XYZ file of C-alpha atoms in Angstrom:
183
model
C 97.761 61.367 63.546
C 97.755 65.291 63.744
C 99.225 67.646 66.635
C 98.448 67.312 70.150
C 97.588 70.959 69.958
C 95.027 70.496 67.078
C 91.697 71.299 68.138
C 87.990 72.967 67.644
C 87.547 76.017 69.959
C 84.131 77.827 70.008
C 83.497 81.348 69.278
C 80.949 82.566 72.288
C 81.711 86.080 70.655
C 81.061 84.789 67.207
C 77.944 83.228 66.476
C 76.902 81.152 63.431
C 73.982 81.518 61.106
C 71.892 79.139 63.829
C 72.930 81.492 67.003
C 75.085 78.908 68.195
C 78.675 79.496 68.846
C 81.355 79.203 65.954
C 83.304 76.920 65.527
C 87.522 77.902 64.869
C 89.867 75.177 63.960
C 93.348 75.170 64.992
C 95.173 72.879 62.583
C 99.115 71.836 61.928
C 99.859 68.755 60.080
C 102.780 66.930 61.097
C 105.420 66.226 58.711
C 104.243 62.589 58.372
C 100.957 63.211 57.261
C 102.017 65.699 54.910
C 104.283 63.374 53.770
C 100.954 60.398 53.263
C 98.926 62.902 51.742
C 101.530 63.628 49.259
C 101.953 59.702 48.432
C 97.736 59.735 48.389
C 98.157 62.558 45.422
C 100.851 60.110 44.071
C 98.767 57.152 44.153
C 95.584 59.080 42.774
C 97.008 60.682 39.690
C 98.857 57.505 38.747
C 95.869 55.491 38.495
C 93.481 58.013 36.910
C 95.953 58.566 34.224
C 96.221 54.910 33.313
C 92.320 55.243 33.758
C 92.209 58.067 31.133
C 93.137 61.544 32.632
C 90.347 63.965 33.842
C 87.231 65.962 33.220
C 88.501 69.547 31.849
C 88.668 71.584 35.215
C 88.543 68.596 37.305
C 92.263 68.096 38.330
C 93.160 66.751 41.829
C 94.052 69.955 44.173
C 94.709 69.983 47.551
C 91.988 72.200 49.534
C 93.099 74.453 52.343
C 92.391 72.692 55.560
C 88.494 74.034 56.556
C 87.650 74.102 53.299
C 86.458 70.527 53.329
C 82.858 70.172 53.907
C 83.275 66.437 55.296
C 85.438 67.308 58.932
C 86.637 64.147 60.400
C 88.611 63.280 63.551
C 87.098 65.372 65.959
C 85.411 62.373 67.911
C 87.710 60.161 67.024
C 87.625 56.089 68.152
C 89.409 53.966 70.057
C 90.579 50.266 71.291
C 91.324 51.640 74.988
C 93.499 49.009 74.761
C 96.680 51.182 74.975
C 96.596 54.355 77.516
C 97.755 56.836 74.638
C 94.823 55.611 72.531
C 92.131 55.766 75.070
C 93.585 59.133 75.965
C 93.665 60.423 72.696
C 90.214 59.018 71.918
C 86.487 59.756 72.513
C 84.897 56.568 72.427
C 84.922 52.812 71.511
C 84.399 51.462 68.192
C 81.064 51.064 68.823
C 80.809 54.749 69.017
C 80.143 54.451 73.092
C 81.891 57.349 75.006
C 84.349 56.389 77.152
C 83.116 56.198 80.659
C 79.015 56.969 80.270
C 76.703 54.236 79.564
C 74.058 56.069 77.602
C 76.389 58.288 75.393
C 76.977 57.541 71.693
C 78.823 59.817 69.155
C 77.993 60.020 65.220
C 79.491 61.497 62.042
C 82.762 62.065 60.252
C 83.997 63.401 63.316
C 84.256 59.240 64.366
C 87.205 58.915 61.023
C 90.398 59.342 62.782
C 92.227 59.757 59.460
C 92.090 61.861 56.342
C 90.242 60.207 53.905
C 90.359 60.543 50.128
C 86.551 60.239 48.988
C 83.488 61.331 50.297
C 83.374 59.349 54.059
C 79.456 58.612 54.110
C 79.198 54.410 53.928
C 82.348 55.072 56.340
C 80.246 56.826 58.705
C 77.118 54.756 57.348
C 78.804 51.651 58.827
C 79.650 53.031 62.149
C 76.143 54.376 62.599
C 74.850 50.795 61.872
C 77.836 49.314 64.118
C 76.761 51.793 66.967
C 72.723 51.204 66.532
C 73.725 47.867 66.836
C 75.330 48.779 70.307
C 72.767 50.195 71.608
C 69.779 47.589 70.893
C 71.960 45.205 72.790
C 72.233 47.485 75.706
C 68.750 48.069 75.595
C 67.999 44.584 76.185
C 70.661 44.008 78.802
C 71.799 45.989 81.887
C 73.515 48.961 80.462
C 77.205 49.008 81.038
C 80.331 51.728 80.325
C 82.398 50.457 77.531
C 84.968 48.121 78.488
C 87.963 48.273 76.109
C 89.750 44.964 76.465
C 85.975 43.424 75.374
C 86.500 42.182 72.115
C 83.932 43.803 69.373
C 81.993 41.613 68.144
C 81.022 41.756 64.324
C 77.618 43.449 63.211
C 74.548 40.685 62.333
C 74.054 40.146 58.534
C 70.881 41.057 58.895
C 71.328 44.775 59.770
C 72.967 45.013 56.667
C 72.493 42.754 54.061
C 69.916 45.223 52.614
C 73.232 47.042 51.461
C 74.439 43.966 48.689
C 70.802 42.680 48.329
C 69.720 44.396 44.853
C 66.110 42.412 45.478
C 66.100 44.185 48.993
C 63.853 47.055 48.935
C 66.072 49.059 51.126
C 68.893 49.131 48.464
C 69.872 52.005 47.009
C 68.612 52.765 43.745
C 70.733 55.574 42.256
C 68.229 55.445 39.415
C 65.858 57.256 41.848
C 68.372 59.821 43.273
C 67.611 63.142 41.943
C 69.151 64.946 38.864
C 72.584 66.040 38.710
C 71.881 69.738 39.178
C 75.024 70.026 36.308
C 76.137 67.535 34.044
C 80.026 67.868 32.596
């Protein structure tokens, strides 16, 4: 968990490329996750060493927070079943917002953590997970999230596609476009 005091202000005075206001993060890790990120490293090198080493010019850095392009935690989930977490939280794990019936967040923003890879099947899955939500809403009497309901697990078939390699929905990486640079 970051700061209490951690948080995205917008610029009105500073506008982005879009005319919309910008965006200025105020960031202080705690000691703890400093602490996690430097067992992450640990954990990271270790195994890509026993793996073989690294690409020349590829070595593991840390990036100066904003530098990421894949922000997470600024909608960040919760049970609701503690009154820090709901506090501290936007919305259920279905991606619901606490207290509205019709609101739903998206993105990276939903990862309450720092993650080590590139977050999109995380994200993926809770965009599935909250589509899911929201068709059953649709065909019952729209409610606000209750957090002491227990979540119920997402039907096979909204994602099978994803382990199906006869499905025609699953990814074919043979069809992605060309590396733009090889190493």
């Amino acid at each position: 968990m970051g700061c209490e005091d951690n948080r995205i202000i917008f610029e009105n005075s500073l506008k982005d490329p879009y005319g919309m206001p910008q965006p200025t993060f105020e960031y202080e890790p705690t000691p703890q996750f400093a602490h996690e990120c430097s067992n992450m490293m640990n954990d990271m090198t270790d195994v890509a060493q026993k793996l073989g080493g690294y690409l020349p010019g590829s070595n593991p850095q840390f990036m100066t927070p904003g530098l990421a392009l894949h922000l997470a935690g600024t909608t960040r989930l919760g049970r609701g079943d503690v009154e820090e977490e709901y506090r501290t939280s936007v919305a259920d794990y279905n991606s619901q917002v606490w207290k509205f019936d019709n609101l739903y967040v998206g993105g990276n923003g939903l990862i309450r953590t720092a993650f080590g890879a590139n977050p999109t099947l995380t994200s993926m899955c809770f965009a599935i997970r909250g589509a899911h939500k929201i068709h059953q809403d649709l065909k019952t009497c729209p409610k606000a999230p209750n957090p002491e309901a227990p979540l119920q697990n997402t039907p096979e078939c909204w994602v099978s596609w994803t382990n199906n390699i006869d499905d025609p929905n699953f990814p074919d990486h043979k069809r992605l476009r060309k590396p733009h640079r090889q190493v």
